[in-house]
Amino acid sequence: MPKIIINGKEIEFEKGMTVLQACELADVEIPRFCYHEKLSIAGNCRMCLVELEKSPKPIASCAMPAAEGMNIKTNTHLVEKARKGVMEFLLANHPLDCPVCDQGGECDLQDQSMYYGVDKSRFIENKRQVKEKYMGPLIKTQMTRCIHCTRCVRFATEVAGVPEIGAIGRGENMEITTYLEKAMESELSANVIDLCPVGALTSKPYAFEARPWELKKTESIDVMDAVGSNIRIDTYNWEVKRILPRLNNDINEEWISDKTRYSCDGLLKQRLDVPYIKKDNKLQKSNWDEAITLLADKIQSINPNEIGGHIGDMVNMENALSFKKLFATLKSKNLEFREKKFYINSSEKINYIFNSSIKGIEESDLILLIGSNPRHEATMLNARIRKTFVKKQIPIFSIGDPGELTYDYTVIGNTTDDLKKILDNEHEFSKKLSSSNKPIIIIGESALQLESGQYIVEGVKNFLKKNNFISKEWNAFNFLAQNASTVGLIDLKVLSKEDEEKNSFFEKLNKNQFKLLYLLGSDNLDIKKDNEFIVYQGSHGDRGAAIADLVLPSAAFTEQNGLFENLEGRVQESKKASYPIGEALEDWKIFNLILKKLGKFNDFSKFDTLRKEVLNLIPNFTKLNELPNFEEAQEVNTSSEFTSESVNIKNLDYFYTNSISRASKTMSECRQIKQKLRKTGT
């Protein structure tokens, strides 16, 4: 490996590194504003100046490639003088309004000016003023503070794939703006707030809410989709004020979606704080003793076969297992978590996880989407696909048209017939797929909702098996789950075999054969209410509570500890950041009250016992935050029926996918803007 000398110390570095990156290997921190390791190099700010031996002037370390034998000095008088000069230029037009700036306490300019700044400026001219720009309901602008680092421009173009931010003018008159000053359409738009090294772009919903040192910080995970993005929940007086991304290069890198970041204001709206009982066709406030007594009486008076339970999209594994235990005690097998019927083969773990892994997408050389829209179903996974597309220019194909994605793709068919031809090697794409080195096939829930769902899974799996694309080295078979709880609930086998094969739960539901229907955090199930007694247990007064006869208030995901499995099968912990509202309880505690009232034995009366049992039930489990062990794929029988059908991709109402986002004022504003844009065609 080549070597470089940094401050008299010899360091080995990889070919292609910049001087700045080599300095980081030597544990030398170089100040910077425009440079970011996930973005292209701009070299705008010149804050990263260092001294190179035999060079007549300091060099920009972020843009200078490291070379063998270079002698770099970062702590000389020349370097310090150069950086102080750059800082003086940056502060010449800066308003210096730190006391009222939301970036205060987290500002790179503020931190570095404390070291390199001077107590007074030599500039006596008037400071420039720039009008505020409109960037939508998420991003607040104060463009007079802008130092023209162009991080936001590069992010929008390179990562988000929606090049809506650009620069107009030159020199001091340069301004960062959105074209036509309209809201950004990207689902990743608010990441520019984290990238901005000054207070030019700040969070509009969070404006003047709190200072960073006043907040309690809790490391957790996101449950808005199945990706499991690593997040930090900031609370003030036990109120969730904001959600920020945590670095995890295997999952979300250092980005999160706008829905993950801003749906948290829905945690304070439409909350259920006391039990409710329907009397005279109206829900009326009650208490726990009355509510549990009523429910226990109903359960005892109904045949177990006529009791059904449905688990929602944000229920953690401990609560799900406790719910399963409750139904086992009641001797009812009518449990389900799917909002619509789609095929699942739970005999092998590789059938229902993203086997290639999110990070593994970067190794692929071809991607085939089947009935999937990753942009809306798994935003951060889609960002990884775009990253790979930009970096390697890999071809991307789709069965079914997903609509507008953030990269180019080719639709090679819209029916199951087209897929059958590929699997039977009767399509020109078959050769292209089999000749690739590391292909990725992503099957979405829309495809598995078809009558040919089983055929698709078995056919794709066998095709990949024959071409040696399912092995310890590479597994090209991937199922794209939409909900945070999906993979975990399959692992816990909340479905009986009968339900898996015959979907009897949905048959009973459609025929109104349940006399008691228990909804656990379930708000998206299509129910045509008749005379059944509906129990809703959840955190928000959403769709489930609207049709319920009995409402039991429970804690939201930020108010209880729990395990989730992301779409890769990676077990992650969601941690308690605040407390339940009013009289609301954690779900497993409510089940304990019911079992106690029924006089039944409960072996999951403690949370630690629940967690241990959950971990014991997860197949191929390694440890928290790690990928599961690989299991050999079994040969499957493709005798399942094939039906010629159109592959129509379900259009998600992206900003309204769950009860928390529907309660969010910010998500409502984003949704309205999106709809307006579509209507006008702009």
XYZ file of C-alpha atoms in Angstrom:
682
model
C 0.000 0.000 0.000
C 1.189 3.567 -0.733
C 2.404 5.716 2.148
C 1.980 9.373 3.046
C 3.613 11.494 5.766
C 1.194 13.496 7.922
C 2.681 15.754 10.603
C 5.854 13.668 10.562
C 3.979 10.372 10.935
C 4.021 7.802 8.101
C 0.555 6.444 7.216
C -0.562 3.740 4.774
C -3.581 4.642 2.668
C -5.715 3.035 -0.024
C -5.317 4.131 -3.613
C -7.971 6.681 -4.585
C -8.159 8.369 -1.182
C -7.960 12.124 -0.815
C -5.515 13.911 1.488
C -8.396 14.645 3.880
C -9.285 10.942 4.128
C -5.630 10.063 4.688
C -5.488 12.629 7.499
C -8.483 10.961 9.143
C -6.562 7.668 9.117
C -3.855 9.481 11.075
C -6.506 10.680 13.604
C -6.045 14.269 12.432
C -9.327 16.170 12.250
C -9.593 18.531 9.305
C -12.271 21.255 9.513
C -14.675 21.278 6.564
C -18.014 22.672 5.423
C -18.607 21.561 1.849
C -17.034 18.093 2.072
C -19.236 15.114 2.981
C -18.154 11.487 2.643
C -21.472 10.439 1.024
C -21.480 13.224 -1.589
C -19.292 14.205 -4.525
C -16.390 16.595 -3.908
C -17.067 20.280 -4.550
C -14.090 22.064 -2.959
C -16.110 25.241 -2.340
C -15.413 26.343 1.203
C -11.560 26.009 1.346
C -11.758 25.432 5.095
C -9.834 22.169 4.759
C -6.597 23.846 3.642
C -3.362 22.033 4.588
C 0.301 22.597 3.784
C 1.973 20.374 1.182
C 5.757 20.304 1.072
C 7.154 22.188 -1.952
C 3.718 23.630 -2.780
C 3.746 27.457 -3.087
C 0.391 27.770 -1.319
C -1.946 25.669 0.877
C -4.020 22.974 -0.850
C -7.674 21.930 -0.406
C -7.285 18.521 1.220
C -10.811 17.361 0.275
C -10.112 17.668 -3.478
C -6.435 16.708 -3.610
C -5.790 12.992 -4.334
C -3.328 11.438 -1.906
C -0.104 10.289 -3.560
C 2.937 8.281 -2.565
C 5.561 10.280 -0.687
C 3.457 13.367 0.022
C 4.516 15.318 3.110
C 1.446 16.971 4.658
C 1.371 19.384 7.589
C -1.903 20.369 9.229
C -0.785 22.301 12.305
C 1.602 24.950 11.000
C 1.276 28.737 11.320
C 0.567 28.991 7.563
C -2.358 26.535 7.806
C -3.868 28.287 10.818
C -3.535 31.695 9.154
C -5.165 30.383 5.949
C -8.110 28.862 7.838
C -8.603 32.040 9.860
C -8.685 33.985 6.608
C -11.339 31.641 5.165
C -13.395 31.910 8.349
C -13.221 35.721 8.183
C -14.591 35.619 4.641
C -17.400 33.242 5.665
C -18.417 35.467 8.577
C -18.202 38.679 6.533
C -21.777 38.262 5.282
C -23.117 35.957 7.986
C -25.826 37.606 10.125
C -24.326 36.270 13.402
C -27.833 35.622 14.823
C -26.914 32.538 16.861
C -29.285 33.330 19.789
C -32.366 32.996 17.559
C -31.055 30.323 15.187
C -32.398 26.773 15.532
C -29.011 25.410 14.500
C -27.469 26.827 17.681
C -25.610 24.152 19.617
C -25.391 21.888 16.532
C -23.780 24.337 14.096
C -20.480 23.509 12.376
C -19.869 27.184 11.607
C -20.427 28.094 15.240
C -18.063 25.387 16.477
C -15.254 26.165 14.034
C -15.537 29.944 14.430
C -14.828 29.483 18.139
C -11.404 28.115 17.161
C -10.548 29.950 13.948
C -12.671 33.092 14.255
C -11.574 36.528 15.423
C -13.253 38.841 17.913
C -14.061 41.501 15.330
C -14.291 41.758 11.537
C -12.258 44.033 9.297
C -15.208 44.345 6.924
C -17.252 47.513 7.390
C -19.431 47.129 4.277
C -23.106 46.252 4.557
C -23.816 42.545 4.777
C -25.704 40.933 1.920
C -29.323 39.955 2.452
C -31.059 37.098 0.681
C -34.813 36.564 0.526
C -36.178 33.417 2.127
C -37.015 30.594 -0.300
C -40.056 28.329 -0.219
C -39.113 24.642 0.000
C -42.338 23.154 1.319
C -43.773 22.439 4.784
C -40.648 20.667 6.097
C -37.728 22.992 5.384
C -37.447 26.479 6.859
C -35.030 28.745 5.010
C -32.893 31.665 6.166
C -30.687 32.001 3.128
C -28.744 35.020 4.396
C -26.941 32.485 6.596
C -25.961 30.335 3.587
C -22.207 29.858 2.979
C -22.627 28.239 -0.484
C -21.280 24.828 0.476
C -23.772 23.229 -2.025
C -24.280 20.119 0.123
C -28.050 20.394 -0.338
C -27.702 20.691 -4.129
C -25.500 17.620 -4.364
C -27.737 15.584 -2.042
C -30.893 16.327 -4.041
C -29.184 15.383 -7.301
C -27.050 12.430 -6.237
C -28.854 10.720 -3.338
C -32.503 11.747 -3.530
C -32.539 11.529 -7.319
C -34.839 14.522 -7.565
C -32.645 17.448 -8.751
C -34.900 20.241 -7.500
C -32.334 22.407 -5.692
C -29.797 24.463 -7.604
C -27.765 27.662 -7.557
C -28.437 30.893 -9.437
C -26.122 33.889 -9.699
C -22.369 34.075 -9.199
C -19.977 34.998 -6.409
C -21.525 36.968 -3.586
C -24.842 37.100 -5.490
C -25.135 33.315 -5.693
C -28.371 31.937 -4.174
C -29.490 28.397 -3.415
C -33.119 27.838 -4.388
C -35.671 25.349 -5.678
C -36.685 25.773 -9.279
C -39.913 27.821 -9.449
C -39.723 27.900 -5.611
C -41.972 24.889 -5.119
C -41.929 22.198 -2.474
C -39.429 19.374 -2.862
C -41.103 16.176 -4.029
C -38.511 13.774 -2.695
C -39.333 11.498 0.273
C -35.802 12.236 1.527
C -35.963 16.017 1.250
C -35.501 16.876 4.940
C -32.054 15.246 5.048
C -30.717 18.541 3.663
C -31.427 19.985 7.123
C -28.915 17.596 8.717
C -26.430 18.270 5.910
C -26.564 22.063 6.182
C -23.500 23.108 8.237
C -25.099 26.447 9.170
C -28.654 27.561 9.965
C -29.677 28.283 6.367
C -31.917 25.191 6.214
C -33.659 24.218 9.435
C -36.670 22.128 10.412
C -39.920 24.071 9.965
C -42.103 21.883 12.277
C -39.380 21.962 14.972
C -38.794 25.743 14.782
C -38.249 27.329 18.211
C -39.361 24.175 20.049
C -36.245 23.399 22.113
C -32.472 23.628 22.309
C -30.421 20.456 21.760
C -28.953 20.476 25.263
C -32.461 20.446 26.754
C -33.433 17.198 25.045
C -33.232 13.631 26.304
C -31.824 11.439 23.533
C -32.880 7.798 23.033
C -31.416 5.504 20.385
C -34.145 3.456 18.731
C -35.451 2.215 15.368
C -38.116 3.382 12.943
C -41.390 1.446 12.474
C -42.946 3.443 9.620
C -41.823 0.707 7.213
C -39.950 -2.598 7.294
C -36.452 -1.189 6.680
C -35.746 -0.599 10.377
C -33.861 2.681 9.939
C -31.735 3.567 12.958
C -33.038 6.727 14.614
C -32.570 8.938 17.645
C -35.685 10.100 19.476
C -35.307 13.468 21.214
C -37.800 14.224 23.989
C -38.486 17.296 26.111
C -40.476 16.695 29.309
C -41.333 13.236 27.867
C -42.790 14.795 24.734
C -41.241 13.631 21.455
C -39.903 16.785 19.824
C -37.975 15.385 16.899
C -36.531 12.254 15.305
C -33.067 12.246 13.733
C -31.094 9.558 11.842
C -28.342 7.448 13.408
C -25.434 6.230 11.343
C -25.769 2.619 10.213
C -24.014 1.846 6.939
C -25.719 -1.558 6.710
C -29.271 -0.174 6.718
C -30.015 3.541 6.299
C -26.467 4.981 6.187
C -27.082 8.434 7.685
C -30.417 9.273 6.022
C -34.058 8.771 6.993
C -37.302 9.348 5.108
C -39.458 12.412 5.706
C -42.220 10.212 7.102
C -39.826 8.712 9.654
C -38.580 12.152 10.651
C -41.822 14.115 10.841
C -44.722 11.790 11.595
C -43.761 12.049 15.297
C -46.072 15.051 15.830
C -48.895 12.524 15.325
C -47.897 10.956 18.667
C -49.675 13.823 20.444
C -52.817 13.903 18.302
C -55.936 11.700 18.436
C -54.485 9.732 21.372
C -56.534 7.246 23.362
C -55.976 7.936 27.051
C -58.844 6.057 28.778
C -60.945 2.975 27.943
C -64.147 3.627 25.975
C -67.337 1.551 25.826
C -70.003 2.041 23.155
C -73.352 2.926 24.771
C -76.362 4.193 22.818
C -74.242 4.002 19.653
C -71.655 6.392 21.121
C -68.255 5.713 22.659
C -68.247 6.851 26.256
C -65.396 7.114 28.734
C -65.022 4.215 31.117
C -62.389 2.669 33.398
C -60.153 -0.380 33.230
C -62.145 -2.519 35.639
C -65.421 -2.012 33.757
C -63.776 -2.486 30.354
C -61.921 -5.704 31.290
C -65.013 -7.124 33.012
C -67.139 -6.478 29.914
C -64.534 -8.099 27.647
C -64.116 -11.157 29.927
C -67.894 -11.687 29.985
C -68.060 -11.465 26.186
C -65.207 -13.957 25.735
C -66.789 -16.497 28.098
C -70.135 -16.296 26.301
C -68.751 -16.872 22.774
C -67.513 -20.063 21.079
C -63.690 -19.865 20.618
C -64.083 -20.588 16.874
C -66.116 -17.388 16.621
C -63.357 -15.220 18.147
C -60.906 -13.612 15.689
C -57.800 -11.530 16.226
C -55.859 -9.235 13.902
C -52.431 -7.744 14.620
C -51.497 -4.355 13.174
C -48.469 -3.053 11.316
C -46.498 -1.540 14.244
C -46.859 -4.193 16.947
C -43.609 -5.392 18.502
C -42.786 -9.075 18.882
C -43.241 -9.258 22.651
C -46.789 -7.884 22.427
C -47.560 -10.159 19.482
C -46.397 -13.250 21.389
C -48.436 -12.211 24.405
C -51.482 -11.791 22.123
C -50.848 -15.227 20.638
C -50.645 -16.673 24.166
C -53.990 -15.059 24.993
C -55.640 -16.655 21.950
C -54.037 -20.022 22.723
C -55.547 -19.809 26.208
C -58.937 -18.977 24.668
C -58.439 -21.991 22.298
C -58.937 -19.838 19.211
C -56.769 -20.241 16.082
C -58.230 -17.309 14.173
C -55.162 -15.063 14.143
C -53.969 -12.950 11.241
C -51.715 -9.971 10.545
C -52.069 -9.449 6.790
C -54.286 -6.556 5.756
C -55.025 -8.347 2.468
C -54.449 -11.943 1.501
C -51.021 -12.616 0.062
C -49.063 -15.850 -0.215
C -46.544 -16.724 2.498
C -44.525 -19.923 2.826
C -43.189 -19.818 6.375
C -41.412 -23.210 6.205
C -38.110 -21.507 5.317
C -36.897 -18.115 6.469
C -35.412 -17.239 3.076
C -38.964 -17.233 1.645
C -40.002 -14.063 3.438
C -36.892 -11.899 3.992
C -34.631 -9.695 1.880
C -31.822 -12.220 1.516
C -29.381 -10.097 -0.496
C -29.389 -7.547 2.377
C -29.734 -3.794 1.936
C -25.981 -3.266 1.824
C -25.674 -6.210 -0.597
C -27.587 -4.195 -3.209
C -24.324 -2.344 -3.886
C -22.747 -5.633 -5.062
C -25.477 -6.475 -7.575
C -25.164 -6.116 -11.327
C -28.856 -6.513 -12.270
C -32.154 -5.876 -10.474
C -35.607 -7.211 -11.349
C -38.678 -5.802 -9.564
C -41.815 -7.949 -9.513
C -44.951 -6.125 -8.367
C -43.022 -3.672 -6.224
C -42.530 0.074 -5.841
C -39.503 0.431 -3.515
C -39.740 4.232 -3.490
C -42.938 4.162 -1.445
C -42.752 0.714 0.151
C -39.180 1.006 1.478
C -37.754 4.474 0.879
C -34.283 3.845 2.306
C -33.904 0.602 0.358
C -34.837 2.557 -2.772
C -32.105 5.086 -1.940
C -29.605 2.209 -1.860
C -30.809 1.021 -5.294
C -30.330 4.530 -6.655
C -26.851 4.732 -5.136
C -25.889 1.503 -6.897
C -27.488 2.661 -10.149
C -25.553 5.949 -10.096
C -22.271 4.302 -9.127
C -22.347 1.239 -11.397
C -25.049 2.055 -13.971
C -26.654 -1.357 -13.407
C -29.713 -2.278 -15.514
C -33.021 -2.294 -13.611
C -36.117 -4.087 -14.921
C -39.686 -4.447 -13.701
C -42.699 -6.707 -14.106
C -45.547 -4.245 -13.658
C -45.066 -0.487 -13.871
C -44.170 0.982 -10.441
C -44.538 4.563 -11.634
C -41.976 7.289 -11.067
C -38.828 5.965 -9.387
C -35.595 7.857 -8.748
C -33.654 5.933 -11.397
C -34.153 4.611 -14.925
C -35.822 1.236 -15.317
C -37.330 -0.859 -18.096
C -40.767 -2.483 -17.903
C -40.408 -5.910 -19.535
C -43.990 -7.014 -18.955
C -47.210 -6.279 -17.114
C -48.655 -9.777 -16.716
C -47.804 -13.076 -15.032
C -47.465 -14.550 -18.543
C -44.349 -12.429 -19.079
C -42.869 -13.731 -15.842
C -43.714 -17.321 -16.769
C -41.851 -16.937 -20.067
C -38.776 -15.694 -18.181
C -38.872 -18.602 -15.724
C -39.379 -21.092 -18.585
C -36.402 -19.594 -20.492
C -38.688 -18.501 -23.318
C -37.971 -14.787 -22.941
C -34.939 -12.830 -24.152
C -34.503 -11.511 -20.604
C -33.948 -15.056 -19.262
C -30.484 -15.247 -20.800
C -29.592 -11.797 -19.490
C -30.687 -12.798 -15.972
C -28.913 -16.163 -15.939
C -25.677 -14.668 -17.332
C -25.417 -11.972 -14.651
C -23.073 -12.456 -11.699
C -25.061 -11.139 -8.766
C -28.666 -10.461 -9.755
C -31.338 -9.335 -7.317
C -35.013 -10.218 -7.696
C -37.381 -8.245 -5.467
C -40.921 -9.579 -5.051
C -43.469 -7.146 -3.617
C -46.705 -7.837 -1.747
C -48.737 -6.692 -4.767
C -47.416 -9.707 -6.719
C -48.138 -12.149 -3.896
C -51.740 -10.931 -3.623
C -52.386 -12.448 -7.053
C -53.893 -15.915 -7.484
C -50.509 -16.916 -8.918
C -48.695 -15.725 -5.769
C -47.541 -19.215 -4.834
C -46.419 -19.941 -8.388
C -44.367 -16.706 -8.453
C -42.512 -17.562 -5.230
C -41.838 -21.179 -6.166
C -41.008 -20.438 -9.808
C -38.558 -17.625 -9.040
C -36.922 -19.625 -6.277
C -36.404 -22.688 -8.474
C -35.073 -20.588 -11.362
C -32.494 -18.993 -9.063
C -31.640 -22.336 -7.500
C -30.950 -23.902 -10.930
C -28.671 -20.987 -11.863
C -26.750 -21.131 -8.545
C -28.058 -17.778 -7.365
C -29.110 -19.110 -3.964
C -26.029 -20.032 -1.978
C -23.967 -18.950 1.014
C -22.029 -16.573 -1.239
C -25.081 -14.894 -2.814
C -28.850 -15.179 -2.443
C -30.787 -13.324 -5.139
C -34.282 -14.144 -3.791
C -35.851 -11.219 -1.937
C -39.282 -10.537 -0.496
C -40.027 -6.859 0.167
C -42.159 -6.573 3.298
C -44.062 -3.316 3.746
C -44.778 -3.251 7.479
C -42.411 -3.182 10.443
C -44.072 -6.167 12.117
C -44.416 -8.471 9.076
C -41.226 -10.573 9.287
C -41.357 -10.854 13.076
C -44.974 -12.053 13.054
C -44.199 -14.705 10.456
C -41.296 -15.925 12.596
C -43.563 -16.128 15.642
C -45.990 -18.203 13.538
C -49.049 -16.281 14.571
C -50.746 -17.960 11.605
C -51.958 -21.507 11.790
C -51.260 -23.809 8.837
C -54.894 -23.739 7.982
C -54.820 -19.958 7.724
C -51.656 -19.987 5.640
C -53.072 -22.362 3.083
C -56.764 -21.552 3.005
C -56.916 -18.003 4.341
C -59.870 -19.013 6.442
C -59.559 -15.881 8.582
C -60.481 -13.687 5.613
C -63.289 -16.037 4.607
C -64.780 -15.809 8.090
C -64.240 -12.056 8.171
C -65.945 -11.461 4.832
C -68.876 -13.680 5.821
C -69.177 -11.937 9.238
C -68.749 -15.265 11.067
C -66.862 -13.717 13.976
C -68.945 -12.768 16.982
C -65.930 -11.118 18.617
C -63.140 -9.482 16.632
C -60.052 -8.299 18.546
C -57.993 -5.669 16.722
C -54.495 -5.168 18.147
C -53.201 -1.894 16.699
C -54.980 -2.792 13.469
C -56.318 0.212 11.537
C -55.943 -0.819 7.900
C -58.056 -3.989 7.824
C -61.055 -3.750 5.493
C -64.023 -4.633 7.741
C -67.700 -4.565 6.842
C -69.167 -4.412 10.339
C -72.337 -6.347 11.036
C -73.347 -7.563 14.501
C -69.916 -8.654 15.744
C -68.479 -7.176 18.941
C -65.265 -5.368 17.967
C -62.492 -4.700 20.483
C -59.850 -2.184 19.451
C -56.583 -1.935 21.368
C -54.224 0.762 20.181
C -52.689 4.161 20.754
C -54.727 6.316 18.355
C -58.381 6.977 17.716
C -58.080 5.929 14.091
C -60.081 3.638 11.778
C -60.109 0.699 14.197
C -61.414 2.752 17.104
C -64.112 4.290 14.892
C -65.871 0.928 14.408
C -65.115 -0.540 17.857
C -67.562 -1.388 20.632
C -64.796 -1.441 23.220
C -61.616 0.658 23.039
C -58.552 -0.156 25.160
C -55.807 2.531 25.167
C -52.249 1.273 24.720
C -48.764 2.737 24.377
C -47.251 3.929 21.087
C -43.960 2.489 19.816
C -41.947 5.314 21.435
C -43.526 4.543 24.829
C -42.485 0.914 25.284
C -39.519 -1.374 24.719
C -39.864 -4.037 22.071
C -38.187 -6.092 19.352
C -38.830 -5.804 15.624
C -37.444 -7.746 12.676
C -36.666 -5.692 9.637
C -37.118 -6.946 6.081
C -33.625 -8.546 6.180
C -34.550 -10.649 9.240
C -32.331 -8.440 11.406
C -33.667 -8.297 15.001
C -33.585 -4.743 16.377
C -34.731 -3.111 19.599
C -37.140 -0.206 19.772
C -36.491 1.599 23.049
C -38.783 3.510 25.362
C -38.299 7.270 24.976
C -41.421 8.580 26.724
C -44.379 7.378 28.796
C -47.909 6.319 27.780
C -50.559 9.042 27.821
C -53.225 9.109 30.537
C -54.354 5.626 31.626
C -52.879 3.867 28.594
C -50.887 0.678 29.259
C -48.369 -1.394 27.360
C -50.157 -4.073 25.309
C -48.784 -7.114 27.160
C -49.942 -5.651 30.485
C -53.498 -5.377 29.127
C -53.448 -9.070 28.132
C -52.293 -9.893 31.662
C -55.344 -8.086 33.055
C -57.648 -10.074 30.752
C -56.098 -13.430 31.689
C -56.293 -12.555 35.380
C -59.969 -11.635 35.021
C -60.633 -14.936 33.230
C -58.818 -16.810 36.019
C -56.302 -18.281 33.564
C -52.632 -19.087 34.242
C -50.195 -16.676 32.635
C -46.557 -17.691 32.122
C -45.706 -14.342 30.445
C -46.461 -12.043 33.353
C -42.998 -10.451 33.176
C -41.488 -8.603 30.224
C -38.082 -10.294 30.539
C -39.755 -13.705 30.248
C -41.563 -12.542 27.115
C -38.373 -11.304 25.497
C -36.440 -14.508 26.218
C -39.233 -16.583 24.701
C -39.372 -14.335 21.621
C -35.649 -14.725 21.003
C -35.943 -18.508 21.411
C -38.670 -18.644 18.751
C -36.829 -16.676 16.036
C -35.324 -19.116 13.496
C -31.714 -18.575 12.388
C -31.287 -15.853 15.017
C -27.684 -14.789 15.678
C -27.775 -11.707 17.901
C -29.388 -8.278 18.003
C -28.700 -6.031 14.984
C -27.032 -8.880 13.066
C -28.219 -10.649 9.907
C -29.691 -14.156 10.399
C -27.700 -17.277 9.632
C -28.054 -18.552 6.095
C -30.147 -21.652 5.574
C -29.974 -23.917 2.551
C -32.892 -23.475 0.202
C -35.021 -26.547 -0.279
C -36.268 -27.659 -3.653
C -39.908 -26.683 -4.018
C -42.662 -28.331 -5.956
C -43.959 -26.066 -8.724
C -47.247 -27.858 -9.037
C -49.043 -24.748 -7.839
C -51.611 -23.290 -10.167
C -50.692 -20.611 -12.670
C -53.201 -17.928 -13.591
C -52.791 -15.356 -16.325
C -53.192 -11.996 -14.556
C -52.142 -8.375 -14.763
C -49.449 -7.326 -12.302
C -50.853 -4.107 -10.859
C -48.745 -2.491 -8.164
C -50.769 -1.284 -5.191
C -50.598 2.492 -4.959
C -49.738 3.386 -1.350
C -51.021 6.602 0.181
C -47.431 7.266 1.242
C -48.018 9.933 3.899
C -51.078 8.170 5.385
C -49.913 4.557 5.760
C -50.580 4.137 9.505
C -52.421 5.645 12.457
C -49.502 7.842 13.583
C -48.871 9.365 10.155
C -52.607 9.962 9.641
C -52.710 11.877 12.927
C -49.706 13.986 11.934
C -50.378 17.567 10.863
C -47.044 17.659 9.012
C -47.814 14.509 7.014
C -51.230 15.959 6.145
C -49.552 19.095 4.749
C -47.101 16.982 2.711
C -49.971 14.930 1.335
C -51.961 18.000 0.315
C -48.961 19.469 -1.524
C -48.316 16.180 -3.303
C -51.930 15.960 -4.463
C -51.906 19.571 -5.637
C -48.746 18.961 -7.659
C -50.324 15.985 -9.363
C -53.464 17.929 -10.216
C -51.643 20.852 -11.797
C -49.076 18.684 -13.517
C -46.165 20.825 -12.336
